[in-house]
Amino acid sequence: MQRIKYPAYLDKIQTAEQAALHIKNRHILGVSGFTKAGDSKTVLPQVAKRALVEDIKVTVLSGASLGYDTDADLAKNGALYKRLPFQADPTLRKSINGHEVLYVDQHLGQTADMLQKIDTYKIDIAIIEAVSITEEGHIVPTTSVGNSPVFAENADKIIIEINTTFPESLAGIHDVKVLKKQPHREIIPVTESDTRIGDPFIKIDPSKVLAIVYTEVPDSPAVIVDPDEKTSAISKHILEFLEKEVDAGRLTESLLPLQAGIGKTANAILSGFKDSKFKNLTMYSEVLQDSTFELFDSGKLTFASASSITITEACSDKVFSNFEQYKDKLLLRPQNISNAAEVISRLGVIGINTAIEVDIYGNVNSTHIGGTKMMNGIGGSGDFARNGYLSIFACPSMSKEGRISHVVPMVSHTDHTEHDVDVLVTEQGLADLRGLAPVERAQRIIENCVHPEYKAQMLAYFEEANKAGGQTPHLLEKAFNWHTQLKTAGTMKVNALVDELV
Amino acid sequence: MQRIKYPAYLDKIQTAEQAALHIKNRHILGVSGFTKAGDSKTVLPQVAKRALVEDIKVTVLSGASLGYDTDADLAKNGALYKRLPFQADPTLRKSINGHEVLYVDQHLGQTADMLQKIDTYKIDIAIIEAVSITEEGHIVPTTSVGNSPVFAENADKIIIEINTTFPESLAGIHDVKVLKKQPHREIIPVTESDTRIGDPFIKIDPSKVLAIVYTEVPDSPAVIVDPDEKTSAISKHILEFLEKEVDAGRLTESLLPLQAGIGKTANAILSGFKDSKFKNLTMYSEVLQDSTFELFDSGKLTFASASSITITEACSDKVFSNFEQYKDKLLLRPQNISNAAEVISRLGVIGINTAIEVDIYGNVNSTHIGGTKMMNGIGGSGDFARNGYLSIFACPSMSKEGRISHVVPMVSHTDHTEHDVDVLVTEQGLADLRGLAPVERAQRIIENCVHPEYKAQMLAYFEEANKAGGQTPHLLEKAFNWHTQLKTAGTMKVNALVDELV
């Protein structure tokens, strides 16, 4: 019981089943958890279980994605009414696209503000994972901070899950501050990745605490695949580009704080910095993956700030059994501070994010398949792309044995406009688009990023569109032909279709 | 000569013709001027003249649009190679869309940063309008600050135009600070609309000054049309919405600092606040139009911060002949501070901007006709829409005798994604989209904003798309049908086409 240092909570200890009974049909829940880290592992899943035998449907706000099958089970069992601000689960995604669950996709830095602005999502119960409870009854979070501070403040009641699989020494890596609503919003005085501005715990009103549950379930491990030929090539292009920036005197050898999205491409890119000539790197990101710890181990990285730690089982064993070795190099912040426009623009973060598809003018689709079906949410990519020093987007040029080109004439859904995309990179090459007009951007993207198998048909589109003139030449009647042909003929390739028809 | 208080400049006085001879073919010019205010009125136009008889083509960076026919003449006479970051001139626009001039359309808050990041636009000569020169040789600007501070810093040489039509008492309303490049970027400590953080002049290196020219040409006057039925209705919807926010306790009677885009709709909306129940309003905007001074006169507005003052001749007479009456209520800032993400998010600005077209999911096109042809640039709308407390976009529901619906199935060009659009309003009504999922947004937009003459065909599109499912239901093969039909049949109306065909 030593993890609870606030004696008044001791009689609130319940099982997950008991604690979950506080949750009622139509409740709005604010849950901890950001990219699978630090989520509710026993109480929230009970809601999914209950939905098998009773009418219970809830709205779930989180930091970002949840671990294990929590989102999947909630969706499958019909326990979800609305979900925000992020998801990345295949089952939930199916329910969203099938209109069984409403999904509000948000810039991850903006959900906390929304809760202060509108009453639509007044939180009934916050469920927050903790590594321990302070002597004043406050929550020391585990591997993520996410939106938990604003959920705790906004909620009527709070359920705490104490996860004993994490060492108590996690306490101290968090830096928590709840920003005031305008017109009282204060300066966020973060001037370096390691600036501390708050408390190492989430302040709560102890009278709100309904129940405390113990869990021994570790974070859902991240699955990282090794860099392959494509992701290695992408990484190489980015490193070469940044080296040129250093050579030209535009950046120093320690660059500027790095942000990298989640997933294999971003992880591979970041891993590539191990063998680079850069030194004393820092991160100001939203999530730290295995690559962050590889960079610590290689001596390249001096400090990393984020909102969560999402790592593989092997990396987790390494990190948490030697935590003192990493502790003073890490800081976890609420996601409206890790992703704050103010801080990202001040520090000049170099944002590296992945795209589903990009177009010849540099617009980016990072969420929708075929313009309609949600994959993962937009996440924090927009927070960094808009406000950072450099906004880099990466994707393979082609996939599915050549049936899909990830560079298309016009993106079928726009998450990031050309104004917010400085650099595009595929395994084919990198296009530095800064300061270019749309037609110049198109020429550079087609030359450097499009797969050779798609270059001729892309040039054909661009040249035909270009003849008609315009700042951003397009043929609206043909702009989505590649997408519609993929649906009807199974490939974006024009010649393949012609061959097939012949 | 009393306007030049730095004697060493006295032998640099030249005619506009003489001064303009310093400008060479292929030069990159950084010129003052923001929404027609405080621009170069005699030197830059000389470049257009020279282009009639010699080979001279320059790149022009400004704050925003220039006055009179400067942009038109430069374009018409073939004197422009590239133009950035904004334009709003019909002749220049034609040259841009005809691929005679390259145009880089930028968030107005981000051009200054770009100059610090890349070398593409190293300024050869900055041309800056001044009301006077300080004893240290520094520039007191006129009716705009724009990008002049960063142009002056970045430029090899500087030409100053002293405009004697403005009272010297303009000195004092400017607050100028050049932000350092990352990693030395400082906190921007603006915490209220009226916070001063810099100098009342643009610091320059006097040895850079090539020439000083006197001009007696006033600012190109703004043309404001009286509110009509549509703009009045839009204004009314917005005021009612904001009143409800106050009634619900989400905002106070002084709201939060207001920003309004340029043009008749924005001006009409702002004028509407005169007869509202709001009190002690403030503005944190990029441009101040006639409505700002109407609000001062009516006692509704206590302070206005922006980067320029763009007013009609009548308003100009009133303001500059009674300048002491307004002076302590005004502040002009560099546009990377008036439009800084950091400040806009801290103050919680309420941004009101206009759209060319919007779609059923709340994406906004504010720049392109038919997805290809540039109208005006994106301006600062994105700076405010992304980072403000509330992002409102307004447009008429229909125009051209019903041939064009400004609410369309899918915008033909995306400047602001659904994530950055909180409220849409047409004369038909207002849709509060905060916290809604895409299909909910669509229902509300169709119900509240679409013109009755287009409602049936919009519902038909939405319902058909909706049947196929997806987070953002669309039929890619039909998404632009309204646009392509407008081109071929002269109307977006399906029935009209059917009638015509029958």
PDB file of N, CA and C in Angstrom, chain A residues 211-284:
ATOM      1  N   ALA A 211     -12.786   5.898  -6.624  1.00  0.00           N
ATOM      2  CA  ALA A 211     -12.233   4.560  -6.408  1.00  0.00           C
ATOM      3  C   ALA A 211     -10.771   4.535  -6.834  1.00  0.00           C
ATOM      4  N   ILE A 212     -10.056   3.630  -6.192  1.00  0.00           N
ATOM      5  CA  ILE A 212      -8.667   3.381  -6.587  1.00  0.00           C
ATOM      6  C   ILE A 212      -8.520   1.889  -6.844  1.00  0.00           C
ATOM      7  N   VAL A 213      -7.934   1.577  -7.983  1.00  0.00           N
ATOM      8  CA  VAL A 213      -7.814   0.183  -8.413  1.00  0.00           C
ATOM      9  C   VAL A 213      -6.331  -0.125  -8.606  1.00  0.00           C
ATOM     10  N   TYR A 214      -5.917  -1.314  -8.184  1.00  0.00           N
ATOM     11  CA  TYR A 214      -4.537  -1.730  -8.458  1.00  0.00           C
ATOM     12  C   TYR A 214      -4.491  -2.575  -9.725  1.00  0.00           C
ATOM     13  N   THR A 215      -3.498  -2.334 -10.542  1.00  0.00           N
ATOM     14  CA  THR A 215      -3.324  -3.190 -11.726  1.00  0.00           C
ATOM     15  C   THR A 215      -1.864  -3.614 -11.838  1.00  0.00           C
ATOM     16  N   GLU A 216      -1.670  -4.740 -12.484  1.00  0.00           N
ATOM     17  CA  GLU A 216      -0.314  -5.242 -12.711  1.00  0.00           C
ATOM     18  C   GLU A 216      -0.104  -5.535 -14.180  1.00  0.00           C
ATOM     19  N   VAL A 217      -0.855  -4.834 -15.005  1.00  0.00           N
ATOM     20  CA  VAL A 217      -0.735  -5.051 -16.442  1.00  0.00           C
ATOM     21  C   VAL A 217       0.220  -3.993 -17.011  1.00  0.00           C
ATOM     22  N   PRO A 218       1.276  -4.411 -17.664  1.00  0.00           N
ATOM     23  CA  PRO A 218       2.202  -3.413 -18.228  1.00  0.00           C
ATOM     24  C   PRO A 218       1.573  -2.711 -19.430  1.00  0.00           C
ATOM     25  N   ASP A 219       2.224  -1.664 -19.901  1.00  0.00           N
ATOM     26  CA  ASP A 219       1.747  -1.002 -21.120  1.00  0.00           C
ATOM     27  C   ASP A 219       1.741  -1.999 -22.270  1.00  0.00           C
ATOM     28  N   SER A 220       0.764  -1.853 -23.119  1.00  0.00           N
ATOM     29  CA  SER A 220       0.699  -2.611 -24.357  1.00  0.00           C
ATOM     30  C   SER A 220       1.981  -2.312 -25.138  1.00  0.00           C
ATOM     31  N   PRO A 221       2.793  -3.320 -25.418  1.00  0.00           N
ATOM     32  CA  PRO A 221       4.085  -3.006 -26.036  1.00  0.00           C
ATOM     33  C   PRO A 221       3.952  -2.483 -27.462  1.00  0.00           C
ATOM     34  N   ALA A 222       4.826  -1.556 -27.789  1.00  0.00           N
ATOM     35  CA  ALA A 222       4.887  -1.088 -29.176  1.00  0.00           C
ATOM     36  C   ALA A 222       5.487  -2.188 -30.034  1.00  0.00           C
ATOM     37  N   VAL A 223       5.054  -2.256 -31.265  1.00  0.00           N
ATOM     38  CA  VAL A 223       5.650  -3.205 -32.207  1.00  0.00           C
ATOM     39  C   VAL A 223       6.430  -2.385 -33.226  1.00  0.00           C
ATOM     40  N   ILE A 224       7.706  -2.597 -33.256  1.00  0.00           N
ATOM     41  CA  ILE A 224       8.552  -1.841 -34.191  1.00  0.00           C
ATOM     42  C   ILE A 224       9.159  -2.824 -35.173  1.00  0.00           C
ATOM     43  N   VAL A 225       8.994  -2.553 -36.445  1.00  0.00           N
ATOM     44  CA  VAL A 225       9.673  -3.396 -37.419  1.00  0.00           C
ATOM     45  C   VAL A 225      10.999  -2.747 -37.775  1.00  0.00           C
ATOM     46  N   ASP A 226      11.967  -3.576 -38.114  1.00  0.00           N
ATOM     47  CA  ASP A 226      13.283  -3.045 -38.473  1.00  0.00           C
ATOM     48  C   ASP A 226      13.175  -2.176 -39.721  1.00  0.00           C
ATOM     49  N   PRO A 227      14.052  -1.182 -39.818  1.00  0.00           N
ATOM     50  CA  PRO A 227      14.077  -0.366 -41.035  1.00  0.00           C
ATOM     51  C   PRO A 227      14.232  -1.268 -42.251  1.00  0.00           C
ATOM     52  N   ASP A 228      13.470  -0.997 -43.290  1.00  0.00           N
ATOM     53  CA  ASP A 228      13.636  -1.751 -44.539  1.00  0.00           C
ATOM     54  C   ASP A 228      14.292  -0.832 -45.568  1.00  0.00           C
ATOM     55  N   GLU A 229      14.366  -1.318 -46.778  1.00  0.00           N
ATOM     56  CA  GLU A 229      15.059  -0.561 -47.822  1.00  0.00           C
ATOM     57  C   GLU A 229      14.451   0.834 -47.995  1.00  0.00           C
ATOM     58  N   LYS A 230      13.109   0.883 -47.998  1.00  0.00           N
ATOM     59  CA  LYS A 230      12.434   2.161 -48.234  1.00  0.00           C
ATOM     60  C   LYS A 230      12.635   3.133 -47.073  1.00  0.00           C
ATOM     61  N   THR A 231      12.371   2.657 -45.850  1.00  0.00           N
ATOM     62  CA  THR A 231      12.483   3.587 -44.722  1.00  0.00           C
ATOM     63  C   THR A 231      13.933   4.013 -44.520  1.00  0.00           C
ATOM     64  N   SER A 232      14.874   3.122 -44.818  1.00  0.00           N
ATOM     65  CA  SER A 232      16.288   3.492 -44.718  1.00  0.00           C
ATOM     66  C   SER A 232      16.637   4.562 -45.742  1.00  0.00           C
ATOM     67  N   ALA A 233      16.096   4.416 -46.936  1.00  0.00           N
ATOM     68  CA  ALA A 233      16.368   5.414 -47.980  1.00  0.00           C
ATOM     69  C   ALA A 233      15.785   6.771 -47.581  1.00  0.00           C
ATOM     70  N   ILE A 234      14.577   6.735 -47.040  1.00  0.00           N
ATOM     71  CA  ILE A 234      13.941   7.984 -46.589  1.00  0.00           C
ATOM     72  C   ILE A 234      14.804   8.643 -45.520  1.00  0.00           C
ATOM     73  N   SER A 235      15.232   7.832 -44.566  1.00  0.00           N
ATOM     74  CA  SER A 235      16.076   8.338 -43.480  1.00  0.00           C
ATOM     75  C   SER A 235      17.342   8.976 -44.043  1.00  0.00           C
ATOM     76  N   LYS A 236      17.945   8.292 -44.990  1.00  0.00           N
ATOM     77  CA  LYS A 236      19.184   8.792 -45.593  1.00  0.00           C
ATOM     78  C   LYS A 236      18.962  10.147 -46.275  1.00  0.00           C
ATOM     79  N   HIS A 237      17.863  10.255 -47.018  1.00  0.00           N
ATOM     80  CA  HIS A 237      17.580  11.536 -47.696  1.00  0.00           C
ATOM     81  C   HIS A 237      17.428  12.674 -46.688  1.00  0.00           C
ATOM     82  N   ILE A 238      16.749  12.382 -45.589  1.00  0.00           N
ATOM     83  CA  ILE A 238      16.520  13.436 -44.586  1.00  0.00           C
ATOM     84  C   ILE A 238      17.837  13.838 -43.928  1.00  0.00           C
ATOM     85  N   LEU A 239      18.648  12.846 -43.607  1.00  0.00           N
ATOM     86  CA  LEU A 239      19.934  13.158 -42.974  1.00  0.00           C
ATOM     87  C   LEU A 239      20.822  13.987 -43.909  1.00  0.00           C
ATOM     88  N   GLU A 240      20.830  13.613 -45.176  1.00  0.00           N
ATOM     89  CA  GLU A 240      21.630  14.380 -46.147  1.00  0.00           C
ATOM     90  C   GLU A 240      21.137  15.815 -46.265  1.00  0.00           C
ATOM     91  N   PHE A 241      19.828  15.950 -46.277  1.00  0.00           N
ATOM     92  CA  PHE A 241      19.241  17.299 -46.360  1.00  0.00           C
ATOM     93  C   PHE A 241      19.652  18.130 -45.145  1.00  0.00           C
ATOM     94  N   LEU A 242      19.538  17.534 -43.967  1.00  0.00           N
ATOM     95  CA  LEU A 242      19.880  18.288 -42.752  1.00  0.00           C
ATOM     96  C   LEU A 242      21.379  18.596 -42.699  1.00  0.00           C
ATOM     97  N   GLU A 243      22.183  17.655 -43.207  1.00  0.00           N
ATOM     98  CA  GLU A 243      23.628  17.915 -43.257  1.00  0.00           C
ATOM     99  C   GLU A 243      23.936  19.121 -44.135  1.00  0.00           C
ATOM    100  N   LYS A 244      23.221  19.204 -45.250  1.00  0.00           N
ATOM    101  CA  LYS A 244      23.424  20.366 -46.144  1.00  0.00           C
ATOM    102  C   LYS A 244      23.017  21.661 -45.450  1.00  0.00           C
ATOM    103  N   GLU A 245      21.957  21.598 -44.655  1.00  0.00           N
ATOM    104  CA  GLU A 245      21.542  22.796 -43.922  1.00  0.00           C
ATOM    105  C   GLU A 245      22.638  23.227 -42.947  1.00  0.00           C
ATOM    106  N   VAL A 246      23.288  22.243 -42.331  1.00  0.00           N
ATOM    107  CA  VAL A 246      24.389  22.547 -41.412  1.00  0.00           C
ATOM    108  C   VAL A 246      25.573  23.110 -42.194  1.00  0.00           C
ATOM    109  N   ASP A 247      25.910  22.462 -43.306  1.00  0.00           N
ATOM    110  CA  ASP A 247      27.039  22.931 -44.121  1.00  0.00           C
ATOM    111  C   ASP A 247      26.833  24.373 -44.584  1.00  0.00           C
ATOM    112  N   ALA A 248      25.573  24.706 -44.873  1.00  0.00           N
ATOM    113  CA  ALA A 248      25.284  26.059 -45.366  1.00  0.00           C
ATOM    114  C   ALA A 248      25.195  27.072 -44.228  1.00  0.00           C
ATOM    115  N   GLY A 249      25.351  26.584 -42.999  1.00  0.00           N
ATOM    116  CA  GLY A 249      25.321  27.498 -41.857  1.00  0.00           C
ATOM    117  C   GLY A 249      23.924  27.878 -41.407  1.00  0.00           C
ATOM    118  N   ARG A 250      22.919  27.184 -41.959  1.00  0.00           N
ATOM    119  CA  ARG A 250      21.547  27.525 -41.581  1.00  0.00           C
ATOM    120  C   ARG A 250      21.120  26.815 -40.295  1.00  0.00           C
ATOM    121  N   LEU A 251      21.783  25.711 -39.979  1.00  0.00           N
ATOM    122  CA  LEU A 251      21.529  25.001 -38.724  1.00  0.00           C
ATOM    123  C   LEU A 251      22.890  24.632 -38.126  1.00  0.00           C
ATOM    124  N   THR A 252      22.900  24.348 -36.817  1.00  0.00           N
ATOM    125  CA  THR A 252      24.149  23.893 -36.201  1.00  0.00           C
ATOM    126  C   THR A 252      24.144  22.370 -36.126  1.00  0.00           C
ATOM    127  N   GLU A 253      25.259  21.807 -35.694  1.00  0.00           N
ATOM    128  CA  GLU A 253      25.376  20.339 -35.601  1.00  0.00           C
ATOM    129  C   GLU A 253      24.387  19.715 -34.618  1.00  0.00           C
ATOM    130  N   SER A 254      23.852  20.537 -33.718  1.00  0.00           N
ATOM    131  CA  SER A 254      22.849  19.971 -32.811  1.00  0.00           C
ATOM    132  C   SER A 254      21.439  20.249 -33.342  1.00  0.00           C
ATOM    133  N   LEU A 255      21.358  20.757 -34.563  1.00  0.00           N
ATOM    134  CA  LEU A 255      20.077  21.009 -35.227  1.00  0.00           C
ATOM    135  C   LEU A 255      19.164  21.841 -34.327  1.00  0.00           C
ATOM    136  N   LEU A 256      17.909  21.489 -34.305  1.00  0.00           N
ATOM    137  CA  LEU A 256      16.937  22.101 -33.399  1.00  0.00           C
ATOM    138  C   LEU A 256      16.139  20.934 -32.832  1.00  0.00           C
ATOM    139  N   PRO A 257      15.336  21.129 -31.799  1.00  0.00           N
ATOM    140  CA  PRO A 257      14.633  19.985 -31.205  1.00  0.00           C
ATOM    141  C   PRO A 257      13.850  19.190 -32.251  1.00  0.00           C
ATOM    142  N   LEU A 258      13.958  17.869 -32.177  1.00  0.00           N
ATOM    143  CA  LEU A 258      13.311  16.991 -33.152  1.00  0.00           C
ATOM    144  C   LEU A 258      11.968  16.501 -32.644  1.00  0.00           C
ATOM    145  N   GLN A 259      11.021  16.396 -33.569  1.00  0.00           N
ATOM    146  CA  GLN A 259       9.764  15.701 -33.293  1.00  0.00           C
ATOM    147  C   GLN A 259       9.622  14.644 -34.354  1.00  0.00           C
ATOM    148  N   ALA A 260       9.157  13.460 -33.967  1.00  0.00           N
ATOM    149  CA  ALA A 260       8.897  12.421 -34.955  1.00  0.00           C
ATOM    150  C   ALA A 260       7.576  11.762 -34.631  1.00  0.00           C
ATOM    151  N   GLY A 261       6.765  11.582 -35.640  1.00  0.00           N
ATOM    152  CA  GLY A 261       5.484  10.906 -35.478  1.00  0.00           C
ATOM    153  C   GLY A 261       5.704   9.462 -35.060  1.00  0.00           C
ATOM    154  N   ILE A 262       4.611   8.744 -34.862  1.00  0.00           N
ATOM    155  CA  ILE A 262       4.718   7.360 -34.426  1.00  0.00           C
ATOM    156  C   ILE A 262       4.706   6.439 -35.648  1.00  0.00           C
ATOM    157  N   GLY A 263       5.275   5.255 -35.478  1.00  0.00           N
ATOM    158  CA  GLY A 263       5.240   4.286 -36.566  1.00  0.00           C
ATOM    159  C   GLY A 263       6.620   3.932 -37.066  1.00  0.00           C
ATOM    160  N   LYS A 264       6.649   2.967 -37.989  1.00  0.00           N
ATOM    161  CA  LYS A 264       7.936   2.404 -38.397  1.00  0.00           C
ATOM    162  C   LYS A 264       8.780   3.399 -39.189  1.00  0.00           C
ATOM    163  N   THR A 265       8.144   4.209 -40.031  1.00  0.00           N
ATOM    164  CA  THR A 265       8.918   5.156 -40.837  1.00  0.00           C
ATOM    165  C   THR A 265       9.581   6.191 -39.942  1.00  0.00           C
ATOM    166  N   ALA A 266       8.779   6.780 -39.044  1.00  0.00           N
ATOM    167  CA  ALA A 266       9.327   7.801 -38.155  1.00  0.00           C
ATOM    168  C   ALA A 266      10.418   7.215 -37.271  1.00  0.00           C
ATOM    169  N   ASN A 267      10.179   6.001 -36.772  1.00  0.00           N
ATOM    170  CA  ASN A 267      11.168   5.364 -35.908  1.00  0.00           C
ATOM    171  C   ASN A 267      12.467   5.077 -36.672  1.00  0.00           C
ATOM    172  N   ALA A 268      12.315   4.642 -37.913  1.00  0.00           N
ATOM    173  CA  ALA A 268      13.498   4.356 -38.729  1.00  0.00           C
ATOM    174  C   ALA A 268      14.282   5.629 -39.028  1.00  0.00           C
ATOM    175  N   ILE A 269      13.551   6.697 -39.310  1.00  0.00           N
ATOM    176  CA  ILE A 269      14.211   7.966 -39.606  1.00  0.00           C
ATOM    177  C   ILE A 269      15.037   8.410 -38.403  1.00  0.00           C
ATOM    178  N   LEU A 270      14.402   8.342 -37.246  1.00  0.00           N
ATOM    179  CA  LEU A 270      15.077   8.803 -36.037  1.00  0.00           C
ATOM    180  C   LEU A 270      16.279   7.905 -35.712  1.00  0.00           C
ATOM    181  N   SER A 271      16.108   6.584 -35.915  1.00  0.00           N
ATOM    182  CA  SER A 271      17.226   5.657 -35.685  1.00  0.00           C
ATOM    183  C   SER A 271      18.425   6.054 -36.528  1.00  0.00           C
ATOM    184  N   GLY A 272      18.156   6.540 -37.723  1.00  0.00           N
ATOM    185  CA  GLY A 272      19.220   6.927 -38.629  1.00  0.00           C
ATOM    186  C   GLY A 272      20.156   7.985 -38.063  1.00  0.00           C
ATOM    187  N   PHE A 273      19.680   8.775 -37.133  1.00  0.00           N
ATOM    188  CA  PHE A 273      20.522   9.832 -36.541  1.00  0.00           C
ATOM    189  C   PHE A 273      21.685   9.248 -35.740  1.00  0.00           C
ATOM    190  N   LYS A 274      21.562   7.953 -35.352  1.00  0.00           N
ATOM    191  CA  LYS A 274      22.649   7.300 -34.592  1.00  0.00           C
ATOM    192  C   LYS A 274      23.961   7.404 -35.335  1.00  0.00           C
ATOM    193  N   ASP A 275      23.896   7.175 -36.641  1.00  0.00           N
ATOM    194  CA  ASP A 275      25.112   7.122 -37.449  1.00  0.00           C
ATOM    195  C   ASP A 275      25.363   8.440 -38.187  1.00  0.00           C
ATOM    196  N   SER A 276      24.748   9.491 -37.739  1.00  0.00           N
ATOM    197  CA  SER A 276      24.922  10.787 -38.397  1.00  0.00           C
ATOM    198  C   SER A 276      26.069  11.541 -37.746  1.00  0.00           C
ATOM    199  N   LYS A 277      26.392  12.686 -38.320  1.00  0.00           N
ATOM    200  CA  LYS A 277      27.450  13.495 -37.724  1.00  0.00           C
ATOM    201  C   LYS A 277      26.891  14.546 -36.758  1.00  0.00           C
ATOM    202  N   PHE A 278      25.594  14.487 -36.511  1.00  0.00           N
ATOM    203  CA  PHE A 278      24.987  15.468 -35.597  1.00  0.00           C
ATOM    204  C   PHE A 278      25.347  15.143 -34.145  1.00  0.00           C
ATOM    205  N   LYS A 279      25.327  16.157 -33.317  1.00  0.00           N
ATOM    206  CA  LYS A 279      25.742  16.003 -31.910  1.00  0.00           C
ATOM    207  C   LYS A 279      24.797  16.741 -30.989  1.00  0.00           C
ATOM    208  N   ASN A 280      24.715  16.255 -29.757  1.00  0.00           N
ATOM    209  CA  ASN A 280      23.927  16.956 -28.725  1.00  0.00           C
ATOM    210  C   ASN A 280      22.516  17.275 -29.204  1.00  0.00           C
ATOM    211  N   LEU A 281      21.886  16.284 -29.799  1.00  0.00           N
ATOM    212  CA  LEU A 281      20.519  16.468 -30.265  1.00  0.00           C
ATOM    213  C   LEU A 281      19.557  16.537 -29.084  1.00  0.00           C
ATOM    214  N   THR A 282      18.418  17.194 -29.312  1.00  0.00           N
ATOM    215  CA  THR A 282      17.337  17.184 -28.329  1.00  0.00           C
ATOM    216  C   THR A 282      16.039  16.832 -29.050  1.00  0.00           C
ATOM    217  N   MET A 283      15.052  16.409 -28.274  1.00  0.00           N
ATOM    218  CA  MET A 283      13.715  16.171 -28.841  1.00  0.00           C
ATOM    219  C   MET A 283      12.689  17.015 -28.103  1.00  0.00           C
ATOM    220  N   TYR A 284      11.772  17.582 -28.863  1.00  0.00           N
ATOM    221  CA  TYR A 284      10.569  18.177 -28.267  1.00  0.00           C
ATOM    222  C   TYR A 284       9.426  17.600 -29.078  1.00  0.00           C
TER     223      TYR A 284
END
